[in-house]
Short mmCIF file of C-alpha atoms and ligand atoms in Angstrom, two decimals:
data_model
loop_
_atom_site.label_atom_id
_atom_site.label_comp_id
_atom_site.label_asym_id
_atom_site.label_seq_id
_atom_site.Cartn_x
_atom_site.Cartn_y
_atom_site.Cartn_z
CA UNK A 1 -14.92 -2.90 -30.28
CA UNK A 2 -16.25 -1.54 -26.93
CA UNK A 3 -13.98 -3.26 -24.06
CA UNK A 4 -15.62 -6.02 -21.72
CA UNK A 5 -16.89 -4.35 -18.63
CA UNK A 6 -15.90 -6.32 -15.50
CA UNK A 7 -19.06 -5.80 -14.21
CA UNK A 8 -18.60 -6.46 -10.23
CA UNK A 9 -21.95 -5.01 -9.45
CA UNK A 10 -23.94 -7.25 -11.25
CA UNK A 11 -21.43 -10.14 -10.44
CA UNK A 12 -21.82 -8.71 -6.74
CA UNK A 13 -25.85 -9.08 -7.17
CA UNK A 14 -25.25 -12.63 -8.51
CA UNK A 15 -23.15 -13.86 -5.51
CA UNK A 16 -25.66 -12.37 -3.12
CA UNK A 17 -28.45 -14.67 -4.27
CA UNK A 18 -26.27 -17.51 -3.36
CA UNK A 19 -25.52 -16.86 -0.52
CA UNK A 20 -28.85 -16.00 0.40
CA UNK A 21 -29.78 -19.66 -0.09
CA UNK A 22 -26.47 -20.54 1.84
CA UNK A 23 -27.51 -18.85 4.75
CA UNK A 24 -31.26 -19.97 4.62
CA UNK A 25 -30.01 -23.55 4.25
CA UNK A 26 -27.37 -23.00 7.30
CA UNK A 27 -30.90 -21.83 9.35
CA UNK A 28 -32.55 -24.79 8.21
CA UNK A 29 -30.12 -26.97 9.37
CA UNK A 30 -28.76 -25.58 12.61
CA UNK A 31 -31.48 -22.88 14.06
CA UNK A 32 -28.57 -20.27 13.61
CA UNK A 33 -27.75 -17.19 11.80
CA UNK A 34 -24.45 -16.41 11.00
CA UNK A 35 -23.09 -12.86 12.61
CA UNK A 36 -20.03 -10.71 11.53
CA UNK A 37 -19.04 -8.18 14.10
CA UNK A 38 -17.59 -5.33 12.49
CA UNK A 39 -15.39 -3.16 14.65
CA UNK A 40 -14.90 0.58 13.77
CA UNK A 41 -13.10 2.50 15.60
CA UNK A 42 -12.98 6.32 15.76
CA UNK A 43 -15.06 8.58 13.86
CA UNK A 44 -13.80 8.72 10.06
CA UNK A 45 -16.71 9.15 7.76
CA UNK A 46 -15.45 6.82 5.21
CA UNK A 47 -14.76 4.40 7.23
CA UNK A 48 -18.42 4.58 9.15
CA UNK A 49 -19.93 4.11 5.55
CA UNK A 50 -17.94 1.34 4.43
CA UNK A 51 -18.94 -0.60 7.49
CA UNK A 52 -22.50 0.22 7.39
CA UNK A 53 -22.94 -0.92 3.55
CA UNK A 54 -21.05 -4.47 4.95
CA UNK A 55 -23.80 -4.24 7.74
CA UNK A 56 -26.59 -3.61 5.06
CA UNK A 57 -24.93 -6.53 3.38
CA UNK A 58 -25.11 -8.79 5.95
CA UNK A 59 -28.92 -8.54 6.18
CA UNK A 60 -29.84 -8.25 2.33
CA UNK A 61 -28.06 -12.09 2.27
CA UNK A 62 -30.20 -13.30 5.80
CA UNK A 63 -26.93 -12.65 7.86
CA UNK A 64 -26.81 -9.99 11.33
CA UNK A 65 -23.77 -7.97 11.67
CA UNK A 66 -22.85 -6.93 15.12
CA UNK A 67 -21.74 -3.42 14.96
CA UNK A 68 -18.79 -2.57 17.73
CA UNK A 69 -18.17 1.03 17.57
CA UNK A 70 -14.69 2.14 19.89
CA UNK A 71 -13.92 5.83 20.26
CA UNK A 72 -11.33 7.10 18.60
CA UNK A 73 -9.21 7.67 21.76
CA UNK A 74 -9.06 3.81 21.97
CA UNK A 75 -5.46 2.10 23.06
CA UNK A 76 -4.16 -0.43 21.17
CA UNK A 77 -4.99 -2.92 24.55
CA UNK A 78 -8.70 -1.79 24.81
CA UNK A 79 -8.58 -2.90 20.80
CA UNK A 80 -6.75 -6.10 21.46
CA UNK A 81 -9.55 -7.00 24.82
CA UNK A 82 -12.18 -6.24 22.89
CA UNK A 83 -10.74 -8.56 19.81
CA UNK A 84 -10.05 -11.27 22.57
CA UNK A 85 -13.83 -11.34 23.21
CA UNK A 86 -14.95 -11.27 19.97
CA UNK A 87 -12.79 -14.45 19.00
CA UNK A 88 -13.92 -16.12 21.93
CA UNK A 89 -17.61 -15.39 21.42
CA UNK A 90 -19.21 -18.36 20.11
CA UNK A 91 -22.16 -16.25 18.42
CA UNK A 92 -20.02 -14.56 16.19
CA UNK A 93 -18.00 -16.03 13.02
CA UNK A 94 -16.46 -13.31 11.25
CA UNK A 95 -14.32 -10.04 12.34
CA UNK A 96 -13.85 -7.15 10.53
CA UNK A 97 -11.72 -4.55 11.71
CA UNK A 98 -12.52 -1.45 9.42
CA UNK A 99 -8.69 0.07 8.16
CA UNK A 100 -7.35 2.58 8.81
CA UNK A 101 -7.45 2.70 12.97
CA UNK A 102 -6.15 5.94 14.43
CA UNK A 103 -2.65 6.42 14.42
CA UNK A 104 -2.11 5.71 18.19
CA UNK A 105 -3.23 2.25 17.55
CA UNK A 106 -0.18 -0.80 16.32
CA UNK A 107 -2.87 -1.76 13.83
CA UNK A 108 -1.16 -4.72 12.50
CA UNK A 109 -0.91 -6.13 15.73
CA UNK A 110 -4.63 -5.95 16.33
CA UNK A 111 -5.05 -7.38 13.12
CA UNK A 112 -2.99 -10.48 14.03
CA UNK A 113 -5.07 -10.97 17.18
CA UNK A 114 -8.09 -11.92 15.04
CA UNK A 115 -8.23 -15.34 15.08
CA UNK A 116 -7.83 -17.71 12.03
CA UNK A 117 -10.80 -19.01 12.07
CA UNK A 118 -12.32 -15.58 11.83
CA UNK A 119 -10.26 -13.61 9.63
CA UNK A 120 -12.83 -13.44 7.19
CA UNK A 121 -11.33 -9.93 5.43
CA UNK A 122 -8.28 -12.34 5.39
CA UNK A 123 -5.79 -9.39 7.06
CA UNK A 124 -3.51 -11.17 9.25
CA UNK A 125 -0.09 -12.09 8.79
CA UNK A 126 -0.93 -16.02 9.18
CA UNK A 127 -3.62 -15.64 6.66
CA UNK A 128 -1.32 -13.75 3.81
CA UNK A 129 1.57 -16.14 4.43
CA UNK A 130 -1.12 -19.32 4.02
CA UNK A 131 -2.78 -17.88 1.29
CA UNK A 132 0.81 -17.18 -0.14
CA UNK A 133 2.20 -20.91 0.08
CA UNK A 134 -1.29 -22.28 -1.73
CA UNK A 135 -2.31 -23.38 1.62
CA UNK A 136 -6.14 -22.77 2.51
CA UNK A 137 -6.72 -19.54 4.37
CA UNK A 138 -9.75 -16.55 3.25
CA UNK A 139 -8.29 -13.60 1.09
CA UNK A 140 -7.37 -10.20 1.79
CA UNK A 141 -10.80 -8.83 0.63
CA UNK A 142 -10.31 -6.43 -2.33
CA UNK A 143 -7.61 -8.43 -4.13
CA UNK A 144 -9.57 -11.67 -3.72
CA UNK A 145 -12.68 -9.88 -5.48
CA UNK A 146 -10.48 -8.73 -7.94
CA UNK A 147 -9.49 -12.60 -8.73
CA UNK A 148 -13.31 -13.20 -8.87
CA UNK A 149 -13.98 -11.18 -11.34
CA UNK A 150 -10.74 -11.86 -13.61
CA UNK A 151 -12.15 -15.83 -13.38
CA UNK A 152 -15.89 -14.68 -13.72
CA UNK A 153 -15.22 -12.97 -17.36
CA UNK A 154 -12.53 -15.79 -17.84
CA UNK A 155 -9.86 -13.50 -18.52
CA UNK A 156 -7.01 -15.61 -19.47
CA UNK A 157 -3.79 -14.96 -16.62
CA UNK A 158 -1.31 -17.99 -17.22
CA UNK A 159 2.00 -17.01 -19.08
CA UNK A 160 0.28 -13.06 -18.65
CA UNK A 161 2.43 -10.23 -17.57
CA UNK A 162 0.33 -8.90 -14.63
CA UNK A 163 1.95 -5.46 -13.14
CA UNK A 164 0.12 -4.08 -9.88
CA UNK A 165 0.81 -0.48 -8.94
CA UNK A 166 0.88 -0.71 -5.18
CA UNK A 167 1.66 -2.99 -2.44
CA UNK A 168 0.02 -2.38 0.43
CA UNK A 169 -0.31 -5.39 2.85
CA UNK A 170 -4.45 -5.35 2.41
CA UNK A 171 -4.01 -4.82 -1.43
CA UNK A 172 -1.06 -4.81 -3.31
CA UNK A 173 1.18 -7.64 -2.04
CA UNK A 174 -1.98 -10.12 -2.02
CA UNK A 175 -3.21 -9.10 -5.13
CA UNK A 176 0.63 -10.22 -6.59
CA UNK A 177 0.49 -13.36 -5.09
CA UNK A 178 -2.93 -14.38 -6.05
CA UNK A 179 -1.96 -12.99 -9.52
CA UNK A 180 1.15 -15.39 -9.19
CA UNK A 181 -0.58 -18.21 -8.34
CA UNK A 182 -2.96 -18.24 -10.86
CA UNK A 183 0.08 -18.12 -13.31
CA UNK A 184 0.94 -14.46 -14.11
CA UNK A 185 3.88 -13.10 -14.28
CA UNK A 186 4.09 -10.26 -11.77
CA UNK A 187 5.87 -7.07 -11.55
CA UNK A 188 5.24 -4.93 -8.17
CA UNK A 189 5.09 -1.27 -8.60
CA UNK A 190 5.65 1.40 -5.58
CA UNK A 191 6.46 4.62 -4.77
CA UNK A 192 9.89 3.88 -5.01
CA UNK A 193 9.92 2.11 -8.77
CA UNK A 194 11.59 4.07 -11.82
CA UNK A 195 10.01 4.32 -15.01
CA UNK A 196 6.55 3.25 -13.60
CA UNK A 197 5.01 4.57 -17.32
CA UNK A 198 7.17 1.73 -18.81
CA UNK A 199 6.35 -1.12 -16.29
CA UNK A 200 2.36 -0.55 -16.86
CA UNK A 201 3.36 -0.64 -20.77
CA UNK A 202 4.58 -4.01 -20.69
CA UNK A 203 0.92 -4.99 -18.83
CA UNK A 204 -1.14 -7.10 -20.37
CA UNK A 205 -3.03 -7.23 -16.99
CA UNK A 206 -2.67 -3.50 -14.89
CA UNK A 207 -3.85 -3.42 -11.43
CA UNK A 208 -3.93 0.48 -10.01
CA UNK A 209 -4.07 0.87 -6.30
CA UNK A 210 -1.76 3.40 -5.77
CA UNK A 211 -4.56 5.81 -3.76
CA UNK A 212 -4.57 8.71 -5.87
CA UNK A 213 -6.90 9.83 -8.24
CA UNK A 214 -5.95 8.69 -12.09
CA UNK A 215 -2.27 8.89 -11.32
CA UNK A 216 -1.91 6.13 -13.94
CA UNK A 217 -2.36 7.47 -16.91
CA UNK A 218 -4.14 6.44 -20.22
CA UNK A 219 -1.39 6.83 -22.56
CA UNK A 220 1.02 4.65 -20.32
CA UNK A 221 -1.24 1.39 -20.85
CA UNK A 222 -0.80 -0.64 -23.84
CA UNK A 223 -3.57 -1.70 -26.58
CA UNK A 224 -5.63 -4.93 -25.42
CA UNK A 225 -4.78 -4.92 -21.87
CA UNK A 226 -7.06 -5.83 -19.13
CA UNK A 227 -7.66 -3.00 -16.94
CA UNK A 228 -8.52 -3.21 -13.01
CA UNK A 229 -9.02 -0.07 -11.04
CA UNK A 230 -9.21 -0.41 -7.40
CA UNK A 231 -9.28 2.86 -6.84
CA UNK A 232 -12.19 5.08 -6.08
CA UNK A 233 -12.06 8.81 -5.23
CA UNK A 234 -14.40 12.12 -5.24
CA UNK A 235 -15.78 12.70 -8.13
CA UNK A 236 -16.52 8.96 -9.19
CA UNK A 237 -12.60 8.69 -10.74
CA UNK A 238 -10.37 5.52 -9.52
CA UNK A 239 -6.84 5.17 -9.54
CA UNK A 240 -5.82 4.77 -13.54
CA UNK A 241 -7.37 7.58 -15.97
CA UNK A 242 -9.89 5.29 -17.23
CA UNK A 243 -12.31 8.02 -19.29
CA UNK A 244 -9.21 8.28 -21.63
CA UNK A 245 -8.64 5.01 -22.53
CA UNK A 246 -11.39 4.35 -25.20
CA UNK A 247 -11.99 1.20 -26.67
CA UNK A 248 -8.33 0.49 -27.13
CA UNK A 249 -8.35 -2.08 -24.09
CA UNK A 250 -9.90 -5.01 -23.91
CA UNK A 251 -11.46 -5.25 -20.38
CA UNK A 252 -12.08 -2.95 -17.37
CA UNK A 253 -13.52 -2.28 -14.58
CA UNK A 254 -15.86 0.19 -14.39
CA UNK A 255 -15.57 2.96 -11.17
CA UNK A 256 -17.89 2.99 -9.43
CA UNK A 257 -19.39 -0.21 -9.74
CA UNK A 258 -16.70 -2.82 -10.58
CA UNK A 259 -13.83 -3.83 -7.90
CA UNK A 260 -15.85 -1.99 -4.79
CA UNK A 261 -18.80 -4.04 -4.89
CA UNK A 262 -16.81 -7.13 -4.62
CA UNK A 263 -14.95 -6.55 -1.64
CA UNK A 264 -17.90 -6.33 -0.15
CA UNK A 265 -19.20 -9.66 -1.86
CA UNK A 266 -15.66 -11.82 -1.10
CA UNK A 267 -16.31 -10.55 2.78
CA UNK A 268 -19.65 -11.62 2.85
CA UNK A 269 -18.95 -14.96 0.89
CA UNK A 270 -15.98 -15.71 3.23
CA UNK A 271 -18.09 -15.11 6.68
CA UNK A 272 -20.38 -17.66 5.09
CA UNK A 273 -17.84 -20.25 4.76
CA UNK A 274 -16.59 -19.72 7.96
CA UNK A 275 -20.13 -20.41 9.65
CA UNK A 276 -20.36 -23.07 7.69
CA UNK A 277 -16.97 -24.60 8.69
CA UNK A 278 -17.39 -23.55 12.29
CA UNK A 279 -20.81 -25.31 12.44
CA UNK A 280 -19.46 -28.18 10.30
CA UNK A 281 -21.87 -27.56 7.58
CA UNK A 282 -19.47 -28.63 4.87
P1 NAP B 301 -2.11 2.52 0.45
O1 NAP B 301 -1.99 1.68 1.67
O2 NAP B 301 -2.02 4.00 0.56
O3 NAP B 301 -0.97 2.03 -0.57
C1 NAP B 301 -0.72 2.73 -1.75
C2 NAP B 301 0.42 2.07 -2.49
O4 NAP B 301 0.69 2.85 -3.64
C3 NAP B 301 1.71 1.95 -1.69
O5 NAP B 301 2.25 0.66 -1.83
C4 NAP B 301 2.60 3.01 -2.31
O6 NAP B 301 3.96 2.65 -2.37
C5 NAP B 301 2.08 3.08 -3.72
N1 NAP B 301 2.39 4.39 -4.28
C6 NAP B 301 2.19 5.59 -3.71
N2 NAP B 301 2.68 6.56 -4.51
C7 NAP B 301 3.17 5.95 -5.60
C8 NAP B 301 3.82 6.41 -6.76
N3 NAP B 301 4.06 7.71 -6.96
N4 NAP B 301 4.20 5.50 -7.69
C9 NAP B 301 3.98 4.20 -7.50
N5 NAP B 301 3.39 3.70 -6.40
C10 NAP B 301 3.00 4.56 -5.47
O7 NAP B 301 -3.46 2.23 -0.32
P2 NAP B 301 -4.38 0.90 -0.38
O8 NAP B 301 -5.09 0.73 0.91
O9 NAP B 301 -3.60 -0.23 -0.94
O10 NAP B 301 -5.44 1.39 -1.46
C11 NAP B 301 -5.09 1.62 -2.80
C12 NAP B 301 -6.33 2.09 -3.56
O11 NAP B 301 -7.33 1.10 -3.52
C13 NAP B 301 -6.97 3.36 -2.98
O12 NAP B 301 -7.47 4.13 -4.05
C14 NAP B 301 -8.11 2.83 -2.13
O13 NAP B 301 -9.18 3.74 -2.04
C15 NAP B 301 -8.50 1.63 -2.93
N6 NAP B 301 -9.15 0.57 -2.12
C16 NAP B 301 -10.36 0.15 -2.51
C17 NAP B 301 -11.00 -0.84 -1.79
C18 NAP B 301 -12.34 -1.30 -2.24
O14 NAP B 301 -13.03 -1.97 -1.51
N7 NAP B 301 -12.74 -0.95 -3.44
C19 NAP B 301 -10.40 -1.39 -0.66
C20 NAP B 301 -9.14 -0.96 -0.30
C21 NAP B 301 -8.52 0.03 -1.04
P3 NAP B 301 4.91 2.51 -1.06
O15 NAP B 301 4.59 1.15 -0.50
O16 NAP B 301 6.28 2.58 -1.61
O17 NAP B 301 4.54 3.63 -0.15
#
């Protein structure tokens, strides 16, 4: 049998049309639109097209995003002013700081600067360690998508042996602790683990976001499991070597079109919810 696809494009189109009606009812009821200033700094090509699909985003839901372009000379102070003023602008609910920042700049300071209340890609340290201890806090984007899908197509996680192949502080770790709250049992991969081949074996749930193209491979991933690829590279390949696998797994997403989409999504849905708490909608 063909495997389920995890389709976070369609599920992406799906959450859209909510929140369209979220944001026409917040309109209704308080004369204001929601806004998420997006701050990109420097002049990285990827980076300036990530932040203008969360722009086109914004508007396809009803939502403006305020676009704050820095040069790419910025200091980490001119970062942390202009951060200061975004948190205390009343007009604005969400912040996204587009990663990476140039090299000159202590990103995960700025990144702690944005205020709770705003962290709507969920990347601060008060945020992670919330979200961590089951408190309420918004989700590191990606990894929260990720857990949207997984509960959209009802994949089963309790008592499941979940291994994630990275742990970066915007993907990896959070994606282990969501993956442990929901019940899995979690294994951490990094570039540091031995015998990576026989940790994604014992998967019944893999998670690649290790950054390079279909370093996990095919053979390494064991009948049935539930493949997640949040990887995506030149030449429309993600992270785990997904055109080899067949039909001998029973779920994936696809790349393009399955965990990318939803970052995007879990941003916009969590800038909604903060206009609405901010403007005691709820
Ligand atoms: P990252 O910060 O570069 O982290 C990569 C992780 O992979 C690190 O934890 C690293 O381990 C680990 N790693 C590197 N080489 C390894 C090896 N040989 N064996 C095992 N682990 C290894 O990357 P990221 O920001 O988390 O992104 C990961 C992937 O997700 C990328 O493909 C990126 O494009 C994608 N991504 C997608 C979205 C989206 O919206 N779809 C968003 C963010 C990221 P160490 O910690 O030991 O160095």
């Amino acid at each position: 049998m063909p495997p389920l696809i995890l389709d976070g494009k369609k599920l992406s189109s799906l959450v859209e049309q909510d929140l369209s009606m979220r944001v026409a009812g917040l309109k209704a009821r308080t004369g204001r639109t929601p806004i998420l200033a997006t701050i990109l700094v420097g002049d990285d090509p990827a980076s300036a097209t990530y932040v203008k699909m969360k722009g086109n985003a914004c508007r396809r839901i009803g939502m403006e995003s305020l676009s704050v372009p820095m040069p790419s000379t910025t200091t980490t102070e001119e970062l942390l002013a202009r951060i200061d003023a975004l948190n205390a602008d009343p007009l604005v609910q969400g912040i996204l700081l587009q990663h990476p920042v140039p090299h000159q700049i202590d990103e995960r300071l700025c990144f702690d600067a944005i205020s709770i209340e705003k962290d709507v890609d969920g990347v601060t340290c008060l945020g992670f360690g919330r979200m961590s201890m089951g408190e309420a806090a918004y989700g590191s984007a990606t990894p929260q998508g990720i857990m949207t899908i997984l509960q959209h197509y009802g994949i089963e996680l309790e008592g499941k042996h979940a291994v994630v192949v990275g742990r970066s502080p915007i993907l990896g770790k959070p994606m282990a602790l969501m993956l442990l709250a929901a019940n899995a049992t979690v294994t951490v991969c990094h570039s540091r683990t031995r015998d990576l081949a026989g940790h994604v074996g014992r998967a019944d749930i893999i998670v690649g976001a290790v950054g390079k193209p279909e370093f996990i491979k095919a053979e390494w991933i064991k009948d049935g499991a539930v493949v997640v690829d949040a990887g995506y590279h030149p030449g429309g390949v993600g992270d785990i070597e997904l055109s080899a696998l067949g039909e001998r797994i029973s779920a994936v997403t696809p790349v393009p079109g399955g965990v990318g989409p939803m970052t995007i999504a879990t941003l916009m849905t969590q800038t909604v919810m903060a206009a609405e708490k901010q403007w005691g909608a709820v």
